[in-house]
Amino acid sequence: MTANDAQSQPWWKRGVIYHCYVRSFMDSNGDGVGDLPGLTSKLDVLRDGTPSSLGIEGLWLSPVYPSPNRDFGYDISDYSSIDPVYGTMEDFDRLMAGARARGIHLIMDLVVNHSSTEHPWFRQARTSRENPFHDYYLWSDGTNGKPPNNWGSTFGGSAWEWNEQTHEFYLHSFLKEQADLNWRNHRLREEIHDIMRFWMNRGVDGFRLDVANYYVKDAQLRDNAHEVVITQPMPGNPSKTLYIPMSREVYDHTVDQPETHDALREMRGVIDEKPGHMMVGEIAQRTQGQVLSYYGDGDSELNLVFNFFFFVRHFRAKDFRDIIQRTLDLLPEGAWPAWVLSNHDVVRAVSRYHCSPPMTKSMIGLLLTLKGTPFLYNGEELGLANTPLLRKLLQDPVGKRYWPLPVGRDGERTPMPWDDTANAGFTTGVPWLPVSAPAMSYSTESADPTSVLSFTRRLSWFRSHHSALNAGDMSIVAGPSDTCLCFTRTSSAEHMTITINLSDQTVAIPRGSFTSDQIPLFSTEEQPSMDSLAPWEVRIAAAPA
Ligand code: GLC
C-alpha cells in the first residue's frame, strides 16, 4: 500500500458524501417538514453494509439549528442547539449514534459569515454602540443618511440596513435578517471556534462552511466595481441564453480578502485538534485559481473546496474534460478535489442538462469515478428533476423576490419521493413544498435493477471496493471518440480505465486502440461489447493480467 491508497485515506477523501436537505428528506411527525427522527429512520437506505444501500461515507446536514427561517436555516439564531421543528438534542444524539453504528460520518452546516438578526448577539449589538457585542457585526455611519458604499446584497438591494437605535447601518451580504459578522473581532472568532468544539465533542466529524470566502470585508469599505453583462441563462432551460443588458457587481472588496485565509487557517487548527475531522467550503465563484487558493498551500486551510466550475454549460465530453484537466493542473500539491453537480441552491443537474435516465447514469458514472470526493445531493441518486412550482407556492426569498428571473431555489428543494402512497411517503401531513409527481420513488427504483438508483448503488459499492477508484491517481487519456471521456485511475494495487460515452450514439472501439484489449469489470450494459460502447455507456475496465 502507498500513502495514496484506500486504507490510509481519511474517510472524507475515500467515500461518497451525501448532502441531505433535512427539511425535505423525511417527516416523522406529520407537520410537513422533514426532521431528525425521519432522517434517522432512513439511515439504512444510506448505508447498511450491503450493495443494496447507497454506501455513503459522509452525511452533510443542511442547517438544523434554531432559525426564524427567513433563508431556511441559513439565518441561525442559536448555534448550539436544534430547532424544535427538526427535533431535540436527544434526537440529534440518536441520529449521531445511528450514523456511527453504520460507519457514516456526520457533517454540520456552519453558517458564520452572518447570523440571524434574531441571534442574541445581534439583539444586544444593535442596542448601543457601547454594547460588548456591538463589534461582533459590521457597522457604518454612512454619509448623509445613505449607505457608505455601493455594496449590494446577493439577494437584491443595498447590503446596508439602517439601525435606528444606534443611528448606523449594518452590513448584510444576503437578506437584511442575516447580519454579517465581524471577522476582525478576535472574541467573535473564539466564539466560532468554541461552537465548532461543541459539535465535535458531540461526535460531529466535520463542517460545511457556508460562503467561506465572504468572511472578511474591505476595512476601508471601498466601492465595488460593476461590469455589464448581457447574457443570462433562460429560466427552465439554462442551455439557452436570454440577452438582457444588466450591471453585475464585481465583489472585489466584499469577498476573497487576504485575511479570510488567516481565519480559515485558525479554523483548520481547531479541526485538527481531533484526528479525522474535516471542513469543506462553499467558495462563491470567482476565478478557479481563487477558489482553489482556499486549500492554502495544499493542506493548510479547507480540506475540500466545492468545485462549482464542474456545472458546465453544455453536457459534452469536451467541456467536462477541459474543466477536469484544469482542476487537476491548478490543484495545489497535496490537495484533494471535490466534485458536485447538484445542491439546494442550483437547478438539479438532471433538469439543467435535460437528462434521460441513461444520460443521468453517465453523469453519475462520471461523478463517482473521478479522482476526488463526490458529493451527491439527495434525490440525485434517483435521477430526480426539479419540480416546477406555481408562484403562489414559492417559499424561497430569492424566488419570491425575482420570479421568474430567476425562479428561485424551491424547485430543487422539494420533498424526497419515497413510495407511491400519499405525498410520496414523505409526510402524513401537508408538505411544506409540494412533492414532485411520484413517477419515480425510492421503492419503485429499488425494485427495478435498471433504474438510476440501482446503478448508483452498484457503482458506489464497486467504487468502495477498488482502491484505484477511491484513492488512485488520475490521468485523462484519448478515448475512442471525441464524445467519450476516457481516463485512467491507478493505485499501488490496481490500474483501471474508465470510458464514458457522453452521447446518444454508439461509439466504435477501433482494434488496437488504447481501450480495445481491456476487460470490462463494470458497465451500465449487461453485456458490454468489445467492439463498441453503447450510447451513454459507463465502462470501467482493466488491462488483461
Ligand atoms: C449559501 C447557502 C444558501 C444561502 C446562502 C446565504 O450559498 O448554500 O442556501 O442562501 O449561503 O447563507
PDB file of N, CA, C and O and ligand atoms in Angstrom, residues 71 74 111 114 155 174 178 208 210-211 282 344-345 409 413, ligand 1:
ATOM      1  N   ASP A  71     -34.232  32.505   5.565  1.00  0.00           N
ATOM      2  CA  ASP A  71     -33.492  31.875   4.468  1.00  0.00           C
ATOM      3  C   ASP A  71     -33.332  30.379   4.784  1.00  0.00           C
ATOM      4  O   ASP A  71     -32.285  29.791   4.571  1.00  0.00           O
ATOM      5  N   TYR A  74     -30.389  29.143   6.956  1.00  0.00           N
ATOM      6  CA  TYR A  74     -29.115  29.837   6.732  1.00  0.00           C
ATOM      7  C   TYR A  74     -29.100  31.196   7.465  1.00  0.00           C
ATOM      8  O   TYR A  74     -28.266  32.047   7.206  1.00  0.00           O
ATOM      9  N   VAL A 111     -22.780  28.162   9.345  1.00  0.00           N
ATOM     10  CA  VAL A 111     -23.128  29.393   8.615  1.00  0.00           C
ATOM     11  C   VAL A 111     -22.663  30.565   9.458  1.00  0.00           C
ATOM     12  O   VAL A 111     -23.390  31.057  10.334  1.00  0.00           O
ATOM     13  N   HIS A 114     -22.611  35.182   8.568  1.00  0.00           N
ATOM     14  CA  HIS A 114     -23.668  36.024   9.129  1.00  0.00           C
ATOM     15  C   HIS A 114     -24.452  35.226  10.151  1.00  0.00           C
ATOM     16  O   HIS A 114     -24.420  33.996  10.142  1.00  0.00           O
ATOM     17  N   PHE A 155     -28.881  38.947  -2.444  1.00  0.00           N
ATOM     18  CA  PHE A 155     -30.303  38.689  -2.671  1.00  0.00           C
ATOM     19  C   PHE A 155     -31.068  39.943  -3.105  1.00  0.00           C
ATOM     20  O   PHE A 155     -32.292  39.971  -3.107  1.00  0.00           O
ATOM     21  N   PHE A 174     -26.510  39.081   2.512  1.00  0.00           N
ATOM     22  CA  PHE A 174     -27.679  38.363   1.974  1.00  0.00           C
ATOM     23  C   PHE A 174     -28.924  39.137   2.431  1.00  0.00           C
ATOM     24  O   PHE A 174     -28.983  40.340   2.221  1.00  0.00           O
ATOM     25  N   GLN A 178     -30.084  38.706   7.884  1.00  0.00           N
ATOM     26  CA  GLN A 178     -28.830  37.943   8.029  1.00  0.00           C
ATOM     27  C   GLN A 178     -27.688  38.956   8.155  1.00  0.00           C
ATOM     28  O   GLN A 178     -27.122  39.370   7.148  1.00  0.00           O
ATOM     29  N   ARG A 208     -19.481  21.922   6.866  1.00  0.00           N
ATOM     30  CA  ARG A 208     -19.538  22.535   5.540  1.00  0.00           C
ATOM     31  C   ARG A 208     -19.656  24.030   5.804  1.00  0.00           C
ATOM     32  O   ARG A 208     -20.551  24.488   6.510  1.00  0.00           O
ATOM     33  N   ASP A 210     -20.443  27.632   4.967  1.00  0.00           N
ATOM     34  CA  ASP A 210     -21.266  28.440   4.075  1.00  0.00           C
ATOM     35  C   ASP A 210     -20.484  29.685   3.631  1.00  0.00           C
ATOM     36  O   ASP A 210     -19.848  30.345   4.462  1.00  0.00           O
ATOM     37  N   VAL A 211     -20.563  30.005   2.353  1.00  0.00           N
ATOM     38  CA  VAL A 211     -19.897  31.186   1.761  1.00  0.00           C
ATOM     39  C   VAL A 211     -18.596  31.593   2.488  1.00  0.00           C
ATOM     40  O   VAL A 211     -18.445  32.724   2.944  1.00  0.00           O
ATOM     41  N   GLU A 282     -17.865  26.178   0.838  1.00  0.00           N
ATOM     42  CA  GLU A 282     -18.545  26.769  -0.317  1.00  0.00           C
ATOM     43  C   GLU A 282     -17.837  28.075  -0.614  1.00  0.00           C
ATOM     44  O   GLU A 282     -17.846  28.992   0.209  1.00  0.00           O
ATOM     45  N   HIS A 344     -28.742  22.419  -3.083  1.00  0.00           N
ATOM     46  CA  HIS A 344     -30.019  23.058  -2.761  1.00  0.00           C
ATOM     47  C   HIS A 344     -30.111  24.488  -3.294  1.00  0.00           C
ATOM     48  O   HIS A 344     -31.104  25.160  -3.046  1.00  0.00           O
ATOM     49  N   ASP A 345     -29.070  24.962  -3.975  1.00  0.00           N
ATOM     50  CA  ASP A 345     -29.064  26.338  -4.488  1.00  0.00           C
ATOM     51  C   ASP A 345     -29.134  26.426  -6.006  1.00  0.00           C
ATOM     52  O   ASP A 345     -29.274  27.530  -6.538  1.00  0.00           O
ATOM     53  N   ARG A 409     -35.112  28.858  -5.642  1.00  0.00           N
ATOM     54  CA  ARG A 409     -34.453  27.575  -5.389  1.00  0.00           C
ATOM     55  C   ARG A 409     -35.381  26.489  -4.857  1.00  0.00           C
ATOM     56  O   ARG A 409     -34.937  25.417  -4.480  1.00  0.00           O
ATOM     57  N   ARG A 413     -35.603  21.845  -4.038  1.00  0.00           N
ATOM     58  CA  ARG A 413     -35.693  21.556  -2.599  1.00  0.00           C
ATOM     59  C   ARG A 413     -36.943  20.782  -2.224  1.00  0.00           C
ATOM     60  O   ARG A 413     -37.241  20.631  -1.039  1.00  0.00           O
TER      61      ARG A 413
HETATM   62  C1  GLC B   1     -25.159  29.677   0.807  1.00  0.00           C
HETATM   63  C2  GLC B   1     -26.278  28.673   1.018  1.00  0.00           C
HETATM   64  C3  GLC B   1     -27.555  29.294   0.559  1.00  0.00           C
HETATM   65  C4  GLC B   1     -27.825  30.531   1.412  1.00  0.00           C
HETATM   66  C5  GLC B   1     -26.644  31.492   1.350  1.00  0.00           C
HETATM   67  C6  GLC B   1     -26.733  32.520   2.435  1.00  0.00           C
HETATM   68  O1  GLC B   1     -24.953  29.962  -0.520  1.00  0.00           O
HETATM   69  O2  GLC B   1     -25.982  27.481   0.343  1.00  0.00           O
HETATM   70  O3  GLC B   1     -28.639  28.409   0.630  1.00  0.00           O
HETATM   71  O4  GLC B   1     -28.983  31.173   0.963  1.00  0.00           O
HETATM   72  O5  GLC B   1     -25.420  30.830   1.550  1.00  0.00           O
HETATM   73  O6  GLC B   1     -26.486  31.932   3.683  1.00  0.00           O
END
